[in-house]
Each structure stands twice: as C-alpha cells, then as structure tokens.
Amino acid sequence: MTLLVRQRRAAVLPPVLLAALLAGCAPSSSEPAAPPAPQTGYHLVEELCAQLDPQPLVALNGGTPKTREWPPRPDRRMSKCTLGASLRDPISMHVLTVSASLAESPERARERLPRQPKPQARGTWHEVPQLGDGAWIWILPIDEGLEILDLPEPVAARHATLHVARGEISVMLNLVSTATEVPDEAETEALLVTYAEQALSLMAP
C-alpha cells in the first residue's frame, strides 16, 4: 500500500510587504526626541557693571562712581559685579550688586528664582510684573542709628533685592544704601527696576 504525502509550500511574501511587516514588528530603537527648548539668545556680559549708567546712583548723593568685576565662572556660567557711588562727608554709600546666571532654557532660568519670603519676614515684597513673569522685589525696613567705626555720627541703612528672569538668564540685583538719609521704598524700587532693565537690555540678543 502506498501512502501519498502532500508537502506544504512555504508562502513567499513580496519583498516590499516583508520589509514593511518586519519594520512594524521590530522594537523601536528610541522614542522620538522631545523638541529642544527654544533659545532666546540671552547671554552673560563681561564687565556688565562698567556698562551700566552710574547716574541714577550718583544722583542719590553726588558721589564718585566705582565698579568692581568678579572673575568669570565659565564652569558655572555665572557673573557678578558691583556699581557703587560713595561720598565721605557726609558719609553716603550706595552699592548695587548684580549677579547673573545662565541656564539651559528659559524654563530652568525661571525655576532658579527664589521663593518670596514667609509672612513673618521683615520688610515688604511683591511681584514686579513690568519685568516679566516671576519677577519680585523685597525691600527691608530702614535700620536706624547704626554706629560704624570711624564715623562721627550714627547712620541709617536699607537693604533691597530684586529677582528677575528673562530668556535663559536669571538675575539678582542687591542694593545696600548707608547714609544719614537713605532712599524710601518707592525710590529704592524705581532704582532697582531701572538697573534691572539696563542689565537685561545689555544681556539681550
């Protein structure tokens, strides 16, 4: 007795269909990359304070302007400088410190802005919307009757800080005034806003 065995022939797919099938089944080597954060072109500036207009500070006391630049920190992408105006008689000193930091993106720059103080903190603080989202200022009350070595009479002092982010840059401006009479809150805020706008303009694309 003879047994008949029928052999099945393997189906042959057209090359184009086979390639498409394999491509659909193969695991993806990588997920689609998220689009990079847009770069605005804001950058750190060497000798920033030397390019700021000293006149707003000089107008407070008629003193002599002076700048100081800290060595750049390329590893941390930071810069720091001061602009001051001082007068010896009567004693009057106003010193503005500008610290700038370059982040990877505008979002990261805004994240670097510190939080506003807790309710029990001294002084007053509020947002500064004309400088952009997240900008805020903190003005401490005047400290009266400070006795400083070699000064014939006590003086007053005021300390204020402004934080702002623009593009990839975050900036802290710190103003310390020491004199027999220091600027009031409105004048202090106007001064810091003016210098913030100047600094951001110099660091703009």
N, CA, C and O atoms as a DFTB+ gen file, in Angstrom:
820 C
 N C O
     1  1       0.833      -1.180       0.000
     2  2       0.000       0.000       0.000
     3  2       0.891       1.261       0.000
     4  3       1.835       1.363       0.783
     5  1       0.586       2.174      -0.852
     6  2       1.435       3.377      -0.999
     7  2       0.748       4.572      -0.371
     8  3      -0.402       4.879      -0.683
     9  1       1.486       5.263       0.545
    10  2       0.954       6.465       1.199
    11  2       1.391       7.697       0.436
    12  3       2.564       7.871       0.104
    13  1       0.438       8.528       0.173
    14  2       0.752       9.788      -0.516
    15  2       0.897      10.908       0.527
    16  3      -0.009      11.142       1.326
    17  1       2.014      11.576       0.509
    18  2       2.290      12.671       1.447
    19  2       2.303      13.974       0.680
    20  3       3.075      14.160      -0.261
    21  1       1.410      14.893       1.113
    22  2       1.354      16.194       0.433
    23  2       2.213      17.205       1.224
    24  3       1.983      17.431       2.412
    25  1       3.161      17.781       0.572
    26  2       4.045      18.763       1.225
    27  2       3.476      20.178       1.059
    28  3       3.038      20.578      -0.020
    29  1       3.503      20.915       2.174
    30  2       3.063      22.298       2.116
    31  2       4.216      23.203       1.692
    32  3       5.341      23.078       2.176
    33  1       3.918      24.075       0.818
    34  2       4.932      25.014       0.363
    35  2       4.845      26.308       1.190
    36  3       3.766      26.864       1.395
    37  1       5.987      26.754       1.646
    38  2       6.004      27.987       2.458
    39  2       5.581      29.168       1.606
    40  3       5.996      29.321       0.457
    41  1       4.735      30.004       2.211
    42  2       4.277      31.178       1.475
    43  2       5.415      32.174       1.346
    44  3       6.153      32.417       2.301
    45  1       5.549      32.735       0.190
    46  2       6.604      33.707      -0.063
    47  2       5.965      35.086      -0.219
    48  3       5.165      35.316      -1.126
    49  1       6.344      36.020       0.704
    50  2       5.783      37.364       0.649
    51  2       6.595      38.234      -0.299
    52  3       7.809      38.070      -0.417
    53  1       5.939      39.136      -0.954
    54  2       6.683      40.082      -1.787
    55  2       7.670      40.855      -0.932
    56  3       7.372      41.161       0.222
    57  1       8.851      41.180      -1.478
    58  2       9.887      41.863      -0.682
    59  2       9.399      43.136      -0.021
    60  3       9.742      43.390       1.134
    61  1       8.613      43.945      -0.713
    62  2       8.147      45.207      -0.133
    63  2       7.263      44.962       1.069
    64  3       7.395      45.638       2.090
    65  1       6.338      43.973       0.955
    66  2       5.447      43.663       2.066
    67  2       6.209      43.093       3.234
    68  3       5.902      43.393       4.388
    69  1       7.225      42.254       2.940
    70  2       8.029      41.661       4.005
    71  2       8.792      42.724       4.773
    72  3       8.865      42.669       6.000
    73  1       9.357      43.683       4.071
    74  2      10.109      44.745       4.744
    75  2       9.202      45.574       5.630
    76  3       9.584      45.961       6.734
    77  1       7.986      45.849       5.140
    78  2       7.051      46.642       5.938
    79  2       6.622      45.902       7.181
    80  3       6.486      46.497       8.249
    81  1       6.403      44.582       7.047
    82  2       5.993      43.771       8.187
    83  2       7.077      43.725       9.250
    84  3       6.790      43.856      10.440
    85  1       8.332      43.536       8.821
    86  2       9.439      43.475       9.772
    87  2       9.651      44.822      10.461
    88  3       9.968      44.882      11.648
    89  1       9.474      45.883       9.710
    90  2       9.643      47.203      10.308
    91  2       8.594      47.467      11.375
    92  3       8.877      48.108      12.387
    93  1       7.370      46.966      11.146
    94  2       6.307      47.179      12.112
    95  2       6.479      46.348      13.354
    96  3       6.042      46.757      14.430
    97  1       7.109      45.183      13.241
    98  2       7.266      44.305      14.392
    99  2       8.519      44.597      15.189
   100  3       8.577      44.298      16.382
   101  1       9.518      45.172      14.554
   102  2      10.778      45.404      15.248
   103  2      10.595      46.445      16.331
   104  3       9.888      47.432      16.127
   105  1      11.231      46.240      17.498
   106  2      11.112      47.235      18.570
   107  2      11.775      48.534      18.170
   108  3      12.797      48.545      17.483
   109  1      11.175      49.637      18.613
   110  2      11.730      50.951      18.295
   111  2      13.032      51.154      19.038
   112  3      13.116      50.912      20.242
   113  1      14.055      51.604      18.312
   114  2      15.355      51.788      18.948
   115  2      15.346      52.944      19.933
   116  3      16.093      52.935      20.912
   117  1      14.507      53.937      19.682
   118  2      14.418      55.060      20.600
   119  2      13.112      55.793      20.375
   120  3      12.560      55.808      19.275
   121  1      12.630      56.404      21.459
   122  2      11.414      57.184      21.355
   123  2      11.728      58.497      20.649
   124  3      12.862      58.971      20.715
   125  1      10.766      59.084      19.986
   126  2      11.020      60.371      19.343
   127  2      11.471      61.402      20.362
   128  3      10.859      61.558      21.418
   129  1      12.545      62.102      20.038
   130  2      13.102      63.075      20.975
   131  2      12.183      64.279      21.089
   132  3      11.592      64.740      20.113
   133  1      12.087      64.768      22.313
   134  2      11.273      65.967      22.536
   135  2      11.948      67.147      21.867
   136  3      13.177      67.225      21.861
   137  1      11.189      68.058      21.310
   138  2      11.812      69.212      20.649
   139  2      12.608      70.025      21.648
   140  3      12.154      70.229      22.774
   141  1      13.788      70.496      21.264
   142  2      14.609      71.271      22.198
   143  2      13.922      72.564      22.592
   144  3      13.155      73.148      21.826
   145  1      14.217      72.990      23.799
   146  2      13.635      74.255      24.272
   147  2      14.148      75.396      23.415
   148  3      15.332      75.424      23.081
   149  1      13.300      76.327      23.055
   150  2      13.744      77.432      22.205
   151  2      14.772      78.295      22.919
   152  3      14.616      78.621      24.095
   153  1      15.809      78.656      22.205
   154  2      16.850      79.500      22.759
   155  2      16.568      80.956      22.387
   156  3      16.306      81.263      21.224
   157  1      16.621      81.833      23.358
   158  2      16.309      83.231      23.094
   159  2      17.551      84.061      22.824
   160  3      17.452      85.187      22.335
   161  1      18.711      83.520      23.135
   162  2      19.938      84.245      22.836
   163  2      20.446      85.141      23.944
   164  3      21.457      85.818      23.756
   165  1      19.775      85.175      25.115
   166  2      20.297      85.955      26.228
   167  2      21.624      85.361      26.682
   168  3      21.784      84.140      26.670
   169  1      22.571      86.190      27.080
   170  2      23.920      85.726      27.363
   171  2      24.550      86.573      28.460
   172  3      24.111      87.688      28.740
   173  1      25.589      86.017      29.075
   174  2      26.341      86.754      30.078
   175  2      27.208      87.804      29.392
   176  3      27.641      87.621      28.254
   177  1      27.455      88.904      30.097
   178  2      28.228      90.013      29.539
   179  2      29.414      90.306      30.453
   180  3      29.250      90.445      31.665
   181  1      30.596      90.397      29.875
   182  2      31.768      90.755      30.658
   183  2      31.719      92.245      31.010
   184  3      31.259      93.071      30.221
   185  1      32.207      92.567      32.214
   186  2      32.238      93.950      32.691
   187  2      30.858      94.604      32.564
   188  3      30.716      95.713      32.049
   189  1      29.857      93.881      33.050
   190  2      28.487      94.364      32.952
   191  2      28.295      95.687      33.686
   192  3      27.717      96.627      33.140
   193  1      28.778      95.758      34.920
   194  2      28.540      96.962      35.714
   195  2      29.238      98.190      35.131
   196  3      28.775      99.315      35.317
   197  1      30.341      97.975      34.431
   198  2      31.025      99.100      33.804
   199  2      30.192      99.691      32.675
   200  3      30.410     100.832      32.269
   201  1      29.225      98.904      32.163
   202  2      28.370      99.388      31.076
   203  2      27.043      99.957      31.581
   204  3      26.279     100.533      30.807
   205  1      26.769      99.796      32.876
   206  2      25.549     100.381      33.439
   207  2      25.726     101.886      33.614
   208  3      26.841     102.369      33.812
   209  1      24.630     102.612      33.541
   210  2      24.660     104.056      33.726
   211  2      24.777     104.371      35.219
   212  3      23.860     104.052      35.975
   213  1      25.868     104.981      35.664
   214  2      26.009     105.249      37.108
   215  2      25.164     106.418      37.596
   216  3      25.035     106.621      38.804
   217  1      24.593     107.184      36.687
   218  2      23.930     108.426      37.078
   219  2      22.805     108.244      38.092
   220  3      22.712     109.046      39.022
   221  1      21.931     107.216      37.963
   222  2      20.883     107.055      38.988
   223  2      21.438     106.888      40.398
   224  3      20.838     107.382      41.353
   225  1      22.574     106.201      40.550
   226  2      23.194     106.079      41.869
   227  2      23.858     107.382      42.287
   228  3      23.724     107.818      43.431
   229  1      24.573     107.998      41.357
   230  2      25.273     109.241      41.664
   231  2      24.282     110.328      42.082
   232  3      24.590     111.178      42.917
   233  1      23.081     110.286      41.482
   234  2      22.074     111.309      41.802
   235  2      21.625     111.241      43.254
   236  3      21.076     112.212      43.774
   237  1      21.850     110.112      43.916
   238  2      21.435     109.979      45.311
   239  2      22.297     110.810      46.246
   240  3      21.811     111.330      47.251
   241  1      23.604     110.938      45.908
   242  2      24.490     111.636      46.847
   243  2      25.569     112.468      46.160
   244  3      26.359     113.124      46.838
   245  1      25.618     112.455      44.831
   246  2      26.664     113.204      44.141
   247  2      28.037     112.594      44.307
   248  3      29.046     113.253      44.059
   249  1      28.084     111.331      44.729
   250  2      29.366     110.687      44.988
   251  2      30.077     110.227      43.729
   252  3      29.590     110.393      42.610
   253  1      31.242     109.645      43.949
   254  2      32.075     109.166      42.844
   255  2      31.707     107.723      42.514
   256  3      31.716     106.876      43.407
   257  1      31.379     107.417      41.245
   258  2      31.035     106.034      40.886
   259  2      32.270     105.146      40.812
   260  3      33.366     105.594      40.473
   261  1      32.062     103.896      41.133
   262  2      33.148     102.915      41.082
   263  2      32.565     101.547      40.799
   264  3      31.503     101.208      41.320
   265  1      33.243     100.752      39.979
   266  2      32.776      99.402      39.650
   267  2      33.801      98.362      40.070
   268  3      34.990      98.643      40.217
   269  1      33.295      97.159      40.257
   270  2      34.163      96.013      40.561
   271  2      33.594      94.790      39.861
   272  3      32.393      94.530      39.923
   273  1      34.453      94.051      39.202
   274  2      34.036      92.842      38.484
   275  2      34.685      91.623      39.132
   276  3      35.900      91.593      39.329
   277  1      33.883      90.627      39.458
   278  2      34.425      89.367      39.944
   279  2      34.908      88.544      38.745
   280  3      34.346      88.665      37.657
   281  1      35.937      87.711      38.925
   282  2      36.379      86.872      37.802
   283  2      35.235      85.996      37.311
   284  3      34.467      85.485      38.127
   285  1      35.099      85.806      35.996
   286  2      34.004      84.979      35.470
   287  2      34.140      83.530      35.911
   288  3      35.239      83.051      36.189
   289  1      33.016      82.848      35.970
   290  2      32.992      81.435      36.337
   291  2      32.424      80.621      35.172
   292  3      31.242      80.278      35.182
   293  1      33.253      80.308      34.167
   294  2      32.743      79.577      32.999
   295  2      32.152      78.216      33.363
   296  3      31.224      77.741      32.709
   297  1      32.701      77.585      34.426
   298  2      32.207      76.266      34.803
   299  2      30.787      76.332      35.346
   300  3      30.037      75.362      35.240
   301  1      30.415      77.460      35.924
   302  2      29.071      77.591      36.498
   303  2      28.204      78.583      35.720
   304  3      27.043      78.806      36.064
   305  1      28.768      79.168      34.683
   306  2      28.042      80.109      33.836
   307  2      27.362      81.187      34.679
   308  3      26.146      81.377      34.637
   309  1      28.204      81.884      35.444
   310  2      27.727      82.939      36.328
   311  2      28.614      84.169      36.192
   312  3      29.768      84.066      35.778
   313  1      28.074      85.325      36.539
   314  2      28.861      86.550      36.592
   315  2      28.378      87.395      37.758
   316  3      27.227      87.296      38.182
   317  1      29.279      88.232      38.272
   318  2      28.942      89.075      39.414
   319  2      29.762      90.359      39.340
   320  3      30.948      90.337      39.012
   321  1      29.108      91.480      39.652
   322  2      29.811      92.756      39.644
   323  2      29.084      93.739      40.543
   324  3      27.942      93.508      40.939
   325  1      29.758      94.843      40.865
   326  2      29.135      95.880      41.676
   327  2      29.343      97.245      41.031
   328  3      30.342      97.499      40.359
   329  1      28.367      98.105      41.261
   330  2      28.446      99.510      40.878
   331  2      28.095     100.319      42.112
   332  3      27.043     100.103      42.713
   333  1      28.944     101.233      42.492
   334  2      28.705     101.998      43.706
   335  2      28.941     103.480      43.509
   336  3      29.607     103.906      42.565
   337  1      28.384     104.253      44.417
   338  2      28.626     105.691      44.470
   339  2      28.807     106.062      45.935
   340  3      27.941     105.771      46.760
   341  1      29.909     106.692      46.259
   342  2      30.196     106.984      47.667
   343  2      30.637     108.426      47.847
   344  3      31.178     109.068      46.947
   345  1      30.378     108.897      49.053
   346  2      30.745     110.261      49.444
   347  2      31.229     110.182      50.882
   348  3      30.615     109.516      51.715
   349  1      32.343     110.871      51.175
   350  2      32.932     110.747      52.501
   351  2      32.338     111.729      53.504
   352  3      32.225     111.401      54.686
   353  1      31.962     112.906      53.067
   354  2      31.486     113.916      54.013
   355  2      30.321     114.693      53.418
   356  3      30.531     115.506      52.519
   357  1      29.099     114.468      53.893
   358  2      28.744     113.467      54.915
   359  2      28.793     112.068      54.327
   360  3      28.661     111.893      53.116
   361  1      28.981     111.077      55.181
   362  2      29.125     109.713      54.706
   363  2      27.876     109.247      53.966
   364  3      26.758     109.393      54.461
   365  1      28.074     108.692      52.793
   366  2      26.954     108.189      51.999
   367  2      27.492     107.158      51.019
   368  3      28.377     107.451      50.216
   369  1      26.947     105.947      51.094
   370  2      27.379     104.868      50.205
   371  2      26.164     104.114      49.671
   372  3      25.281     103.713      50.428
   373  1      26.138     103.933      48.376
   374  2      25.081     103.161      47.721
   375  2      25.769     102.154      46.802
   376  3      26.461     102.537      45.859
   377  1      25.579     100.876      47.080
   378  2      26.272      99.826      46.333
   379  2      25.256      98.865      45.729
   380  3      24.444      98.270      46.438
   381  1      25.316      98.728      44.418
   382  2      24.457      97.799      43.684
   383  2      25.274      96.598      43.262
   384  3      26.307      96.753      42.610
   385  1      24.830      95.398      43.622
   386  2      25.479      94.156      43.197
   387  2      24.569      93.442      42.211
   388  3      23.384      93.243      42.478
   389  1      25.130      93.057      41.068
   390  2      24.370      92.367      40.028
   391  2      24.972      90.974      39.840
   392  3      26.130      90.835      39.448
   393  1      24.172      89.951      40.124
   394  2      24.600      88.566      39.941
   395  2      23.720      87.927      38.875
   396  3      22.496      87.914      39.003
   397  1      24.341      87.396      37.821
   398  2      23.597      86.804      36.706
   399  2      24.006      85.352      36.529
   400  3      25.162      84.986      36.740
   401  1      23.043      84.533      36.139
   402  2      23.281      83.105      35.936
   403  2      22.627      82.673      34.632
   404  3      21.489      83.046      34.347
   405  1      23.350      81.886      33.839
   406  2      22.850      81.412      32.549
   407  2      22.375      79.972      32.680
   408  3      23.140      79.095      33.083
   409  1      21.112      79.728      32.340
   410  2      20.519      78.392      32.437
   411  2      20.412      77.754      31.048
   412  3      20.721      78.377      30.032
   413  1      19.959      76.475      31.036
   414  2      19.848      75.747      29.773
   415  2      18.638      76.171      28.957
   416  3      18.607      75.982      27.741
   417  1      17.651      76.738      29.616
   418  2      16.420      77.118      28.927
   419  2      15.717      78.204      29.735
   420  3      16.028      78.397      30.910
   421  1      14.773      78.916      29.118
   422  2      14.007      79.907      29.877
   423  2      13.256      79.298      31.057
   424  3      13.125      79.935      32.103
   425  1      12.761      78.070      30.897
   426  2      12.048      77.421      31.984
   427  2      12.962      77.200      33.181
   428  3      12.570      77.442      34.323
   429  1      14.184      76.738      32.916
   430  2      15.135      76.498      34.004
   431  2      15.554      77.813      34.668
   432  3      15.787      77.859      35.875
   433  1      15.645      78.865      33.881
   434  2      16.003      80.170      34.449
   435  2      14.943      80.637      35.438
   436  3      15.271      81.145      36.510
   437  1      13.659      80.466      35.077
   438  2      12.588      80.869      35.985
   439  2      12.568      79.998      37.231
   440  3      12.233      80.472      38.316
   441  1      12.928      78.715      37.081
   442  2      12.967      77.825      38.239
   443  2      14.020      78.260      39.256
   444  3      13.905      77.947      40.441
   445  1      15.035      78.974      38.802
   446  2      16.101      79.400      39.696
   447  2      15.723      80.602      40.551
   448  3      16.421      80.926      41.511
   449  1      14.640      81.253      40.213
   450  2      14.215      82.386      41.031
   451  2      13.792      81.886      42.405
   452  3      13.015      80.936      42.496
   453  1      14.278      82.497      43.466
   454  2      13.888      82.042      44.811
   455  2      12.434      82.369      45.107
   456  3      11.828      83.239      44.480
   457  1      11.894      81.652      46.074
   458  2      10.520      81.929      46.505
   459  2      10.474      83.198      47.331
   460  3      11.472      83.612      47.922
   461  1       9.300      83.808      47.361
   462  2       9.126      85.004      48.161
   463  2       9.165      84.644      49.645
   464  3       8.913      83.495      50.008
   465  1       9.480      85.616      50.507
   466  2       9.633      85.332      51.938
   467  2       8.323      84.852      52.577
   468  3       7.231      85.018      52.033
   469  1       8.490      84.257      53.738
   470  2       7.324      83.859      54.525
   471  2       6.678      85.103      55.147
   472  3       7.328      86.138      55.299
   473  1       5.387      84.990      55.506
   474  2       4.660      86.168      56.010
   475  2       5.318      86.851      57.195
   476  3       5.194      88.066      57.349
   477  1       6.015      86.100      58.033
   478  2       6.593      86.705      59.231
   479  2       7.922      87.412      58.967
   480  3       8.510      87.975      59.891
   481  1       8.402      87.394      57.731
   482  2       9.678      88.032      57.416
   483  2       9.563      89.555      57.522
   484  3       8.470      90.115      57.443
   485  1      10.700      90.205      57.701
   486  2      10.728      91.662      57.799
   487  2      10.573      92.290      56.423
   488  3      10.910      91.681      55.408
   489  1      10.063      93.506      56.402
   490  2      10.015      94.258      55.175
   491  2       8.778      94.000      54.346
   492  3       7.818      93.378      54.800
   493  1       8.820      94.493      53.119
   494  2       7.711      94.319      52.180
   495  2       8.240      93.689      50.897
   496  3       9.393      93.886      50.514
   497  1       7.368      92.928      50.248
   498  2       7.751      92.290      48.981
   499  2       6.525      92.132      48.101
   500  3       5.403      91.990      48.588
   501  1       6.754      92.160      46.818
   502  2       5.668      91.994      45.869
   503  2       6.249      91.698      44.490
   504  3       7.440      91.886      44.243
   505  1       5.379      91.233      43.603
   506  2       5.807      90.949      42.240
   507  2       6.019      92.256      41.474
   508  3       5.457      93.298      41.810
   509  1       6.850      92.164      40.432
   510  2       7.138      93.317      39.573
   511  2       6.772      92.910      38.140
   512  3       7.646      92.536      37.358
   513  1       5.487      92.983      37.800
   514  2       5.026      92.436      36.520
   515  2       5.645      93.086      35.295
   516  3       5.747      92.449      34.246
   517  1       6.068      94.364      35.408
   518  2       6.643      95.014      34.232
   519  2       7.974      94.396      33.811
   520  3       8.453      94.639      32.704
   521  1       8.576      93.590      34.702
   522  2       9.831      92.915      34.361
   523  2       9.609      91.482      33.894
   524  3      10.565      90.798      33.530
   525  1       8.362      91.019      33.899
   526  2       8.098      89.676      33.401
   527  2       7.600      88.732      34.478
   528  3       7.576      89.062      35.664
   529  1       7.203      87.550      34.034
   530  2       6.627      86.541      34.914
   531  2       7.626      86.115      35.980
   532  3       8.762      85.761      35.665
   533  1       7.209      86.147      37.231
   534  2       8.035      85.653      38.333
   535  2       8.942      86.691      38.962
   536  3       9.525      86.417      40.011
   537  1       9.090      87.872      38.374
   538  2       9.969      88.893      38.952
   539  2       9.356      89.444      40.244
   540  3       8.151      89.684      40.313
   541  1      10.192      89.640      41.262
   542  2       9.688      90.196      42.518
   543  2      10.791      90.941      43.260
   544  3      11.980      90.741      43.013
   545  1      10.363      91.803      44.173
   546  2      11.289      92.649      44.918
   547  2      11.007      92.528      46.409
   548  3       9.866      92.339      46.832
   549  1      12.082      92.641      47.199
   550  2      11.982      92.571      48.661
   551  2      12.742      93.763      49.235
   552  3      13.953      93.882      49.045
   553  1      12.039      94.635      49.928
   554  2      12.643      95.833      50.498
   555  2      12.570      95.741      52.024
   556  3      11.482      95.692      52.598
   557  1      13.705      95.719      52.659
   558  2      13.758      95.630      54.112
   559  2      13.574      97.014      54.726
   560  3      13.872      98.021      54.085
   561  1      13.085      97.068      55.963
   562  2      12.917      98.363      56.626
   563  2      14.267      99.019      56.910
   564  3      15.310      98.366      56.930
   565  1      14.208     100.312      57.125
   566  2      15.437     101.055      57.408
   567  2      15.942     100.707      58.808
   568  3      15.172     100.666      59.768
   569  1      17.227     100.462      58.904
   570  2      17.876     100.277      60.203
   571  2      18.472     101.621      60.621
   572  3      19.380     102.133      59.967
   573  1      17.966     102.178      61.691
   574  2      18.391     103.498      62.151
   575  2      19.475     103.399      63.222
   576  3      19.615     102.382      63.901
   577  1      20.229     104.473      63.353
   578  2      21.178     104.601      64.447
   579  2      22.320     103.616      64.438
   580  3      22.775     103.185      65.498
   581  1      22.794     103.251      63.258
   582  2      23.924     102.314      63.180
   583  2      25.218     103.055      63.461
   584  3      25.495     104.091      62.856
   585  1      26.001     102.525      64.371
   586  2      27.295     103.121      64.689
   587  2      28.376     102.337      63.960
   588  3      28.560     101.141      64.189
   589  1      29.083     103.028      63.084
   590  2      30.137     102.410      62.279
   591  2      31.461     103.024      62.680
   592  3      31.569     104.233      62.879
   593  1      32.460     102.176      62.795
   594  2      33.792     102.596      63.225
   595  2      34.299     103.749      62.354
   596  3      34.156     103.732      61.131
   597  1      34.886     104.736      63.001
   598  2      35.496     105.907      62.347
   599  2      34.473     106.902      61.815
   600  3      34.861     107.901      61.210
   601  1      33.189     106.665      62.018
   602  2      32.186     107.641      61.602
   603  2      31.782     108.482      62.804
   604  3      31.542     107.940      63.883
   605  1      31.703     109.793      62.634
   606  2      31.422     110.666      63.780
   607  2      30.004     110.569      64.301
   608  3      29.752     110.894      65.461
   609  1      29.058     110.122      63.459
   610  2      27.663     110.058      63.903
   611  2      26.996     108.802      63.359
   612  3      27.432     108.249      62.350
   613  1      25.934     108.352      64.030
   614  2      25.228     107.158      63.552
   615  2      24.625     107.391      62.168
   616  3      24.356     108.528      61.780
   617  1      24.421     106.315      61.442
   618  2      23.849     106.386      60.100
   619  2      22.687     105.405      60.000
   620  3      22.459     104.586      60.889
   621  1      21.964     105.513      58.893
   622  2      20.872     104.579      58.598
   623  2      21.288     103.685      57.432
   624  3      22.207     104.007      56.679
   625  1      20.594     102.560      57.299
   626  2      20.915     101.633      56.205
   627  2      19.636     100.966      55.721
   628  3      18.721     100.696      56.500
   629  1      19.592     100.710      54.436
   630  2      18.477      99.981      53.830
   631  2      19.047      98.946      52.857
   632  3      20.032      99.181      52.158
   633  1      18.376      97.789      52.847
   634  2      18.788      96.665      52.002
   635  2      17.582      96.217      51.185
   636  3      16.501      96.003      51.734
   637  1      17.766      96.076      49.869
   638  2      16.666      95.641      49.000
   639  2      17.211      94.730      47.910
   640  3      18.351      94.876      47.467
   641  1      16.364      93.776      47.482
   642  2      16.774      92.794      46.476
   643  2      15.668      92.608      45.447
   644  3      14.486      92.577      45.788
   645  1      16.064      92.486      44.190
   646  2      15.118      92.231      43.102
   647  2      15.569      90.990      42.334
   648  3      16.745      90.848      41.999
   649  1      14.623      90.098      42.060
   650  2      14.906      88.875      41.299
   651  2      14.106      88.902      40.007
   652  3      12.922      89.237      40.005
   653  1      14.761      88.547      38.908
   654  2      14.078      88.555      37.614
   655  2      14.735      87.528      36.697
   656  3      15.936      87.275      36.789
   657  1      13.926      86.938      35.805
   658  2      14.433      86.022      34.786
   659  2      13.952      86.506      33.427
   660  3      12.810      86.940      33.275
   661  1      14.838      86.425      32.442
   662  2      14.485      86.817      31.082
   663  2      15.270      85.894      30.142
   664  3      16.499      85.849      30.176
   665  1      14.531      85.162      29.304
   666  2      15.214      84.192      28.458
   667  2      15.919      83.156      29.314
   668  3      15.345      82.642      30.274
   669  1      17.160      82.849      28.972
   670  2      17.928      81.869      29.753
   671  2      18.658      82.490      30.943
   672  3      19.383      81.794      31.653
   673  1      18.476      83.780      31.164
   674  2      19.211      84.497      32.202
   675  2      18.330      84.722      33.434
   676  3      17.180      85.144      33.313
   677  1      18.877      84.439      34.614
   678  2      18.237      84.858      35.860
   679  2      19.185      85.838      36.550
   680  3      20.398      85.630      36.581
   681  1      18.613      86.905      37.102
   682  2      19.425      87.988      37.655
   683  2      18.935      88.348      39.050
   684  3      17.731      88.413      39.301
   685  1      19.875      88.578      39.947
   686  2      19.578      89.119      41.270
   687  2      20.295      90.453      41.396
   688  3      21.507      90.538      41.198
   689  1      19.540      91.492      41.728
   690  2      20.107      92.815      41.971
   691  2      19.927      93.150      43.441
   692  3      18.821      93.083      43.978
   693  1      21.019      93.507      44.077
   694  2      21.012      93.771      45.511
   695  2      21.523      95.184      45.752
   696  3      22.620      95.535      45.318
   697  1      20.730      95.991      46.441
   698  2      21.108      97.383      46.702
   699  2      21.235      97.600      48.201
   700  3      20.316      97.297      48.962
   701  1      22.382      98.128      48.621
   702  2      22.613      98.487      50.020
   703  2      22.934      99.970      50.082
   704  3      23.889     100.436      49.459
   705  1      22.136     100.701      50.831
   706  2      22.350     102.137      50.999
   707  2      22.689     102.419      52.452
   708  3      21.991     101.960      53.356
   709  1      23.760     103.174      52.679
   710  2      24.188     103.556      54.017
   711  2      24.466     105.051      54.010
   712  3      25.358     105.513      53.299
   713  1      23.714     105.805      54.792
   714  2      23.858     107.265      54.802
   715  2      23.065     107.837      55.972
   716  3      22.338     107.113      56.651
   717  1      23.208     109.124      56.200
   718  2      22.383     109.765      57.223
   719  2      20.915     109.751      56.801
   720  3      20.019     109.762      57.645
   721  1      20.678     109.725      55.480
   722  2      19.328     109.625      54.948
   723  2      19.352     108.707      53.733
   724  3      20.097     108.959      52.786
   725  1      18.547     107.642      53.746
   726  2      18.552     106.653      52.663
   727  2      17.251     106.754      51.859
   728  3      16.271     107.318      52.346
   729  1      17.229     106.219      50.643
   730  2      16.030     106.304      49.801
   731  2      14.829     105.609      50.439
   732  3      14.978     104.620      51.156
   733  1      13.629     106.143      50.166
   734  2      12.427     105.487      50.665
   735  2      12.101     104.278      49.781
   736  3      12.824     103.985      48.829
   737  1      11.021     103.590      50.102
   738  2      10.705     102.358      49.382
   739  2      10.445     102.603      47.894
   740  3      10.936     101.855      47.048
   741  1       9.682     103.638      47.576
   742  2       9.355     103.908      46.180
   743  2      10.611     104.223      45.372
   744  3      10.766     103.751      44.246
   745  1      11.494     105.015      45.945
   746  2      12.731     105.376      45.246
   747  2      13.641     104.166      45.102
   748  3      14.292     103.986      44.073
   749  1      13.682     103.333      46.144
   750  2      14.502     102.129      46.091
   751  2      14.016     101.182      44.995
   752  3      14.819     100.649      44.228
   753  1      12.702     100.974      44.923
   754  2      12.156     100.096      43.890
   755  2      12.420     100.651      42.494
   756  3      12.818      99.906      41.598
   757  1      12.205     101.935      42.302
   758  2      12.436     102.536      40.994
   759  2      13.884     102.373      40.563
   760  3      14.166     102.133      39.390
   761  1      14.798     102.504      41.511
   762  2      16.219     102.364      41.209
   763  2      16.548     100.941      40.769
   764  3      17.250     100.739      39.778
   765  1      16.037      99.952      41.511
   766  2      16.317      98.560      41.164
   767  2      15.675      98.168      39.833
   768  3      16.285      97.452      39.039
   769  1      14.462      98.627      39.589
   770  2      13.803      98.316      38.307
   771  2      14.587      98.926      37.150
   772  3      14.765      98.288      36.112
   773  1      15.053     100.155      37.328
   774  2      15.836     100.814      36.285
   775  2      17.084     100.021      35.942
   776  3      17.389      99.809      34.769
   777  1      17.809      99.579      36.971
   778  2      19.039      98.834      36.714
   779  2      18.752      97.421      36.212
   780  3      19.555      96.865      35.462
   781  1      17.640      96.836      36.605
   782  2      17.274      95.530      36.062
   783  2      17.022      95.630      34.559
   784  3      17.469      94.783      33.787
   785  1      16.307      96.665      34.159
   786  2      16.031      96.851      32.733
   787  2      17.318      97.106      31.953
   788  3      17.477      96.615      30.836
   789  1      18.233      97.873      32.540
   790  2      19.510      98.124      31.870
   791  2      20.309      96.834      31.710
   792  3      20.821      96.545      30.628
   793  1      20.413      96.066      32.780
   794  2      21.197      94.828      32.738
   795  2      20.608      93.836      31.731
   796  3      21.343      93.231      30.951
   797  1      19.301      93.674      31.747
   798  2      18.660      92.736      30.821
   799  2      18.838      93.195      29.370
   800  3      19.006      92.372      28.470
   801  1      18.799      94.497      29.151
   802  2      18.993      95.017      27.806
   803  2      20.407      94.700      27.308
   804  3      20.593      94.351      26.142
   805  1      21.396      94.822      28.186
   806  2      22.781      94.530      27.794
   807  2      22.996      93.037      27.519
   808  3      23.852      92.671      26.714
   809  1      22.224      92.182      28.185
   810  2      22.374      90.743      28.001
   811  2      21.438      90.170      26.938
   812  3      21.452      88.966      26.681
   813  1      20.631      91.025      26.324
   814  2      19.683      90.575      25.318
   815  2      20.406      90.178      24.026
   816  3      21.560      90.555      23.822
   817  1      19.730      89.415      23.151
   818  2      20.353      89.017      21.874
   819  2      20.759      90.235      21.057
   820  3      21.296      90.090      19.959
